[in-house]
PDB file of C-alpha atoms in Angstrom:
ATOM      1  CA  MET H   3      28.194 200.781  87.359  1.00  0.00           C
ATOM      2  CA  ALA H   4      29.551 203.352  89.795  1.00  0.00           C
ATOM      3  CA  SER H   5      31.073 200.711  92.038  1.00  0.00           C
ATOM      4  CA  SER H   6      32.863 199.083  89.098  1.00  0.00           C
ATOM      5  CA  VAL H   7      34.249 202.488  88.080  1.00  0.00           C
ATOM      6  CA  MET H   8      35.473 203.015  91.639  1.00  0.00           C
ATOM      7  CA  LYS H   9      37.171 199.603  91.611  1.00  0.00           C
ATOM      8  CA  LEU H  10      38.691 200.423  88.234  1.00  0.00           C
ATOM      9  CA  THR H  11      39.946 203.769  89.521  1.00  0.00           C
ATOM     10  CA  ARG H  12      41.479 202.186  92.621  1.00  0.00           C
ATOM     11  CA  SER H  13      43.154 199.418  90.639  1.00  0.00           C
ATOM     12  CA  VAL H  14      44.557 201.811  88.037  1.00  0.00           C
ATOM     13  CA  ARG H  15      45.776 204.177  90.752  1.00  0.00           C
ATOM     14  CA  SER H  16      47.586 201.342  92.544  1.00  0.00           C
ATOM     15  CA  ALA H  17      48.999 199.941  89.295  1.00  0.00           C
ATOM     16  CA  VAL H  18      50.617 203.150  88.140  1.00  0.00           C
ATOM     17  CA  GLY H  19      51.675 204.513  91.523  1.00  0.00           C
ATOM     18  CA  GLY H  20      48.959 207.073  92.132  1.00  0.00           C
ATOM     19  CA  PHE H  21      47.885 210.223  90.347  1.00  0.00           C
ATOM     20  CA  LYS H  22      50.262 212.994  89.434  1.00  0.00           C
ATOM     21  CA  ALA H  23      50.133 216.276  91.280  1.00  0.00           C
ATOM     22  CA  PRO H  24      47.928 219.029  89.870  1.00  0.00           C
ATOM     23  CA  SER H  25      49.531 220.863  87.015  1.00  0.00           C
ATOM     24  CA  THR H  26      48.961 224.204  85.374  1.00  0.00           C
ATOM     25  CA  ASP H  27      48.381 222.839  81.877  1.00  0.00           C
ATOM     26  CA  GLY H  28      44.625 223.423  82.056  1.00  0.00           C
ATOM     27  CA  LEU H  29      43.554 219.973  83.152  1.00  0.00           C
ATOM     28  CA  GLY H  30      40.690 220.071  85.628  1.00  0.00           C
ATOM     29  CA  LEU H  31      39.383 217.593  88.115  1.00  0.00           C
ATOM     30  CA  GLY H  32      38.919 214.181  86.622  1.00  0.00           C
ATOM     31  CA  LEU H  33      36.708 211.277  87.559  1.00  0.00           C
ATOM     32  CA  MET H  34      36.182 210.753  91.308  1.00  0.00           C
ATOM     33  CA  GLY H  35      37.503 214.282  92.048  1.00  0.00           C
ATOM     34  CA  HIS H  36      41.152 213.551  91.273  1.00  0.00           C
ATOM     35  CA  TYR H  37      43.534 215.428  89.012  1.00  0.00           C
ATOM     36  CA  GLY H  38      45.338 213.782  86.154  1.00  0.00           C
ATOM     37  CA  ASN H  39      43.226 213.436  83.041  1.00  0.00           C
ATOM     38  CA  HIS H  40      46.362 212.237  81.230  1.00  0.00           C
ATOM     39  CA  LEU H  41      46.456 209.028  83.285  1.00  0.00           C
ATOM     40  CA  TRP H  42      43.777 207.137  81.371  1.00  0.00           C
ATOM     41  CA  GLY H  43      45.526 207.427  78.022  1.00  0.00           C
ATOM     42  CA  SER H  44      48.832 206.159  79.408  1.00  0.00           C
ATOM     43  CA  SER H  45      47.296 203.160  81.148  1.00  0.00           C
ATOM     44  CA  SER H  46      45.436 201.711  78.161  1.00  0.00           C
ATOM     45  CA  ILE H  47      47.553 198.556  78.344  1.00  0.00           C
ATOM     46  CA  PHE H  48      46.401 198.001  81.909  1.00  0.00           C
ATOM     47  CA  LEU H  49      42.748 198.631  80.977  1.00  0.00           C
ATOM     48  CA  GLU H  50      43.064 196.285  78.017  1.00  0.00           C
ATOM     49  CA  SER H  51      44.469 193.561  80.255  1.00  0.00           C
ATOM     50  CA  MET H  52      41.446 193.932  82.564  1.00  0.00           C
ATOM     51  CA  GLY H  53      39.055 193.348  79.656  1.00  0.00           C
ATOM     52  CA  PHE H  54      38.115 196.967  78.966  1.00  0.00           C
ATOM     53  CA  PRO H  55      38.349 198.323  75.409  1.00  0.00           C
ATOM     54  CA  THR H  56      41.249 200.590  74.552  1.00  0.00           C
ATOM     55  CA  GLY H  57      40.637 204.288  74.218  1.00  0.00           C
ATOM     56  CA  GLY H  58      40.452 205.280  77.861  1.00  0.00           C
ATOM     57  CA  LEU H  59      37.807 205.529  80.530  1.00  0.00           C
ATOM     58  CA  HIS H  60      35.519 207.796  78.496  1.00  0.00           C
ATOM     59  CA  GLN H  61      34.930 204.921  76.073  1.00  0.00           C
ATOM     60  CA  VAL H  62      34.121 202.538  78.940  1.00  0.00           C
ATOM     61  CA  LEU H  63      31.626 204.978  80.433  1.00  0.00           C
ATOM     62  CA  SER H  64      30.004 205.891  77.117  1.00  0.00           C
ATOM     63  CA  GLN H  65      28.861 202.348  76.301  1.00  0.00           C
ATOM     64  CA  GLN H  66      25.090 202.123  76.686  1.00  0.00           C
ATOM     65  CA  GLN H  67      23.770 199.416  78.940  1.00  0.00           C
ATOM     66  CA  ARG H  68      20.681 197.782  77.404  1.00  0.00           C
ATOM     67  CA  THR H  69      18.560 196.283  80.164  1.00  0.00           C
ATOM     68  CA  PHE H  70      15.003 195.262  80.914  1.00  0.00           C
ATOM     69  CA  ILE H  71      12.232 197.838  81.080  1.00  0.00           C
ATOM     70  CA  GLN H  72      11.876 198.359  84.792  1.00  0.00           C
ATOM     71  CA  MET H  73      10.430 200.834  87.261  1.00  0.00           C
ATOM     72  CA  ARG H  74      10.987 204.527  86.310  1.00  0.00           C
ATOM     73  CA  THR H  75      11.933 203.708  82.701  1.00  0.00           C
ATOM     74  CA  SER H  76      10.689 206.429  80.349  1.00  0.00           C
ATOM     75  CA  LEU H  77       9.038 205.068  77.219  1.00  0.00           C
ATOM     76  CA  LYS H  78       7.780 206.573  73.972  1.00  0.00           C
ATOM     77  CA  VAL H  79       4.107 206.027  73.053  1.00  0.00           C
ATOM     78  CA  VAL H  80       3.669 205.041  69.399  1.00  0.00           C
ATOM     79  CA  ASP H  81      -0.101 205.165  68.982  1.00  0.00           C
ATOM     80  CA  ASN H  82      -2.658 207.950  68.614  1.00  0.00           C
ATOM     81  CA  SER H  83      -4.194 207.585  72.068  1.00  0.00           C
ATOM     82  CA  GLY H  84      -3.024 211.064  73.089  1.00  0.00           C
ATOM     83  CA  ALA H  85      -0.034 210.212  75.281  1.00  0.00           C
ATOM     84  CA  LYS H  86       3.498 211.120  74.175  1.00  0.00           C
ATOM     85  CA  ARG H  87       5.655 209.654  76.964  1.00  0.00           C
ATOM     86  CA  VAL H  88       4.957 207.312  79.853  1.00  0.00           C
ATOM     87  CA  MET H  89       6.990 206.140  82.828  1.00  0.00           C
ATOM     88  CA  CYS H  90       6.885 202.511  83.899  1.00  0.00           C
ATOM     89  CA  ILE H  91       5.432 201.895  87.350  1.00  0.00           C
ATOM     90  CA  GLN H  92       5.459 198.098  87.360  1.00  0.00           C
ATOM     91  CA  ALA H  93       6.162 195.225  85.000  1.00  0.00           C
ATOM     92  CA  LEU H  94       3.348 192.718  85.288  1.00  0.00           C
ATOM     93  CA  LYS H  95       5.448 189.699  84.389  1.00  0.00           C
ATOM     94  CA  GLY H  96       8.868 188.689  85.616  1.00  0.00           C
ATOM     95  CA  ARG H  97      11.009 189.929  88.451  1.00  0.00           C
ATOM     96  CA  LYS H  98      13.716 191.665  86.458  1.00  0.00           C
ATOM     97  CA  GLY H  99      11.434 193.708  84.226  1.00  0.00           C
ATOM     98  CA  ALA H 100       9.519 193.733  80.971  1.00  0.00           C
ATOM     99  CA  ARG H 101      10.694 192.692  77.517  1.00  0.00           C
ATOM    100  CA  LEU H 102       9.189 192.757  74.044  1.00  0.00           C
ATOM    101  CA  GLY H 103       5.476 191.937  74.145  1.00  0.00           C
ATOM    102  CA  ASP H 104       5.082 192.186  77.935  1.00  0.00           C
ATOM    103  CA  THR H 105       2.403 194.280  79.620  1.00  0.00           C
ATOM    104  CA  ILE H 106       3.363 197.035  82.061  1.00  0.00           C
ATOM    105  CA  ILE H 107       1.552 199.581  84.212  1.00  0.00           C
ATOM    106  CA  ALA H 108       2.683 203.144  83.506  1.00  0.00           C
ATOM    107  CA  SER H 109       1.927 206.751  84.343  1.00  0.00           C
ATOM    108  CA  VAL H 110       1.396 209.276  81.551  1.00  0.00           C
ATOM    109  CA  LYS H 111       4.083 211.996  81.786  1.00  0.00           C
ATOM    110  CA  GLU H 112       3.391 213.959  78.568  1.00  0.00           C
ATOM    111  CA  ALA H 113       0.129 214.056  76.627  1.00  0.00           C
ATOM    112  CA  HIS H 114      -1.526 215.922  73.772  1.00  0.00           C
ATOM    113  CA  PRO H 115      -4.120 218.456  74.983  1.00  0.00           C
ATOM    114  CA  ARG H 116      -7.164 216.839  73.339  1.00  0.00           C
ATOM    115  CA  GLY H 117      -6.183 213.170  73.531  1.00  0.00           C
ATOM    116  CA  LYS H 118      -8.047 210.205  74.980  1.00  0.00           C
ATOM    117  CA  VAL H 119      -5.676 209.986  77.951  1.00  0.00           C
ATOM    118  CA  LYS H 120      -4.512 212.831  80.166  1.00  0.00           C
ATOM    119  CA  LYS H 121      -1.272 213.561  81.972  1.00  0.00           C
ATOM    120  CA  GLY H 122      -1.052 211.737  85.306  1.00  0.00           C
ATOM    121  CA  GLU H 123      -3.358 208.849  84.383  1.00  0.00           C
ATOM    122  CA  VAL H 124      -2.266 205.309  85.203  1.00  0.00           C
ATOM    123  CA  VAL H 125      -2.566 203.102  82.111  1.00  0.00           C
ATOM    124  CA  TYR H 126      -1.727 199.599  80.903  1.00  0.00           C
ATOM    125  CA  CYS H 127       0.801 199.358  78.056  1.00  0.00           C
ATOM    126  CA  VAL H 128       2.284 196.668  75.823  1.00  0.00           C
ATOM    127  CA  VAL H 129       5.993 196.943  74.976  1.00  0.00           C
ATOM    128  CA  VAL H 130       6.275 196.923  71.160  1.00  0.00           C
ATOM    129  CA  ARG H 131       9.905 198.084  70.814  1.00  0.00           C
ATOM    130  CA  ALA H 132      12.729 197.450  73.267  1.00  0.00           C
ATOM    131  CA  ALA H 133      16.380 198.454  73.183  1.00  0.00           C
ATOM    132  CA  MET H 134      17.343 195.160  74.808  1.00  0.00           C
ATOM    133  CA  GLN H 135      18.018 192.460  72.233  1.00  0.00           C
ATOM    134  CA  ARG H 136      15.784 189.414  71.930  1.00  0.00           C
ATOM    135  CA  GLN H 137      16.745 186.095  70.361  1.00  0.00           C
ATOM    136  CA  ARG H 138      14.521 184.890  67.537  1.00  0.00           C
ATOM    137  CA  CYS H 139      13.807 181.239  66.726  1.00  0.00           C
ATOM    138  CA  ASP H 140      16.077 181.286  63.664  1.00  0.00           C
ATOM    139  CA  GLY H 141      19.059 182.438  65.750  1.00  0.00           C
ATOM    140  CA  SER H 142      18.985 186.109  64.774  1.00  0.00           C
ATOM    141  CA  GLU H 143      18.540 188.891  67.298  1.00  0.00           C
ATOM    142  CA  ILE H 144      16.139 191.820  67.136  1.00  0.00           C
ATOM    143  CA  ARG H 145      16.908 195.106  68.864  1.00  0.00           C
ATOM    144  CA  PHE H 146      15.397 198.573  68.428  1.00  0.00           C
ATOM    145  CA  ASP H 147      16.879 202.009  69.008  1.00  0.00           C
ATOM    146  CA  ASP H 148      14.241 203.072  71.515  1.00  0.00           C
ATOM    147  CA  ASN H 149      11.770 201.719  74.038  1.00  0.00           C
ATOM    148  CA  ALA H 150       8.191 202.166  72.845  1.00  0.00           C
ATOM    149  CA  VAL H 151       4.741 201.082  74.005  1.00  0.00           C
ATOM    150  CA  VAL H 152       1.133 200.958  72.850  1.00  0.00           C
ATOM    151  CA  LEU H 153      -1.568 201.856  75.378  1.00  0.00           C
ATOM    152  CA  VAL H 154      -4.153 199.131  76.018  1.00  0.00           C
ATOM    153  CA  ASN H 155      -7.143 198.690  78.326  1.00  0.00           C
ATOM    154  CA  LYS H 156      -7.413 195.972  80.983  1.00  0.00           C
ATOM    155  CA  GLN H 157      -8.682 193.478  78.403  1.00  0.00           C
ATOM    156  CA  GLY H 158      -5.602 194.040  76.230  1.00  0.00           C
ATOM    157  CA  GLU H 159      -7.334 195.966  73.404  1.00  0.00           C
ATOM    158  CA  PRO H 160      -5.481 199.052  72.087  1.00  0.00           C
ATOM    159  CA  ILE H 161      -6.854 202.460  73.064  1.00  0.00           C
ATOM    160  CA  GLY H 162      -5.582 204.156  69.895  1.00  0.00           C
ATOM    161  CA  THR H 163      -6.616 203.375  66.334  1.00  0.00           C
ATOM    162  CA  ARG H 164      -3.159 203.567  64.704  1.00  0.00           C
ATOM    163  CA  VAL H 165       0.304 202.279  65.602  1.00  0.00           C
ATOM    164  CA  PHE H 166       3.311 204.131  64.194  1.00  0.00           C
ATOM    165  CA  GLY H 167       6.649 202.607  63.268  1.00  0.00           C
ATOM    166  CA  PRO H 168       7.822 198.998  63.086  1.00  0.00           C
ATOM    167  CA  VAL H 169       6.377 196.335  65.364  1.00  0.00           C
ATOM    168  CA  PRO H 170       7.981 192.866  65.718  1.00  0.00           C
ATOM    169  CA  HIS H 171       6.027 189.817  64.637  1.00  0.00           C
ATOM    170  CA  GLU H 172       6.745 188.169  68.022  1.00  0.00           C
ATOM    171  CA  LEU H 173       3.603 189.905  69.290  1.00  0.00           C
ATOM    172  CA  ARG H 174       1.562 187.320  67.383  1.00  0.00           C
ATOM    173  CA  ARG H 175       2.840 184.623  69.735  1.00  0.00           C
ATOM    174  CA  LYS H 176       1.709 186.742  72.711  1.00  0.00           C
ATOM    175  CA  LYS H 177      -1.799 186.932  71.170  1.00  0.00           C
ATOM    176  CA  LEU H 178      -1.599 190.678  70.472  1.00  0.00           C
ATOM    177  CA  VAL H 179      -2.856 190.371  66.890  1.00  0.00           C
ATOM    178  CA  LYS H 180      -4.957 193.554  67.134  1.00  0.00           C
ATOM    179  CA  ILE H 181      -1.781 195.625  67.598  1.00  0.00           C
ATOM    180  CA  LEU H 182      -0.188 193.915  64.590  1.00  0.00           C
ATOM    181  CA  THR H 183      -3.190 194.745  62.391  1.00  0.00           C
ATOM    182  CA  LEU H 184      -3.023 198.430  63.375  1.00  0.00           C
ATOM    183  CA  ALA H 185       0.760 198.651  62.784  1.00  0.00           C
ATOM    184  CA  GLN H 186       2.175 200.295  59.668  1.00  0.00           C
ATOM    185  CA  HIS H 187       5.137 197.939  59.402  1.00  0.00           C
ATOM    186  CA  VAL H 188       5.706 194.471  60.914  1.00  0.00           C
ATOM    187  CA  ALA H 189       9.394 193.680  61.390  1.00  0.00           C
TER     188      ALA H 189
END
């Protein structure tokens, strides 16, 4: 992402003849340590021709990139096992990362004081909600607002006794029926 922004900055700078000199109108240093915050609004035609949406660089940078769940991804725990947040250590399937229904190894970062798992434990988890979209058989796509997991043991059985929030029915194909039975809502 940073390298594409640098390329964009260089190409915009060369297209409009460089940045203007610092002025006293209250504009501070812009992106990449250069002055001239006014440049991005005036070069929207150039950005649009390069395939970027109009509205300036702030709109390009504010778009969220939805990717696989990979190493160091922070995930919400949606069961009553005692953990609040975990961080992915390794995705057990695939090179790029984990998707909906995949199993990961994670470290517990936040936990309730009297829960079944403690902070710092290494646990197995199943991804039940992912921000990255997934194509369904009927052609529709499913995408959630957050990344969430359910803690499981090595045999794949859930540690908690309840699962909060919606869970996609694609878990049935991955043979995770026990998680579906504990879920409040199947999407």
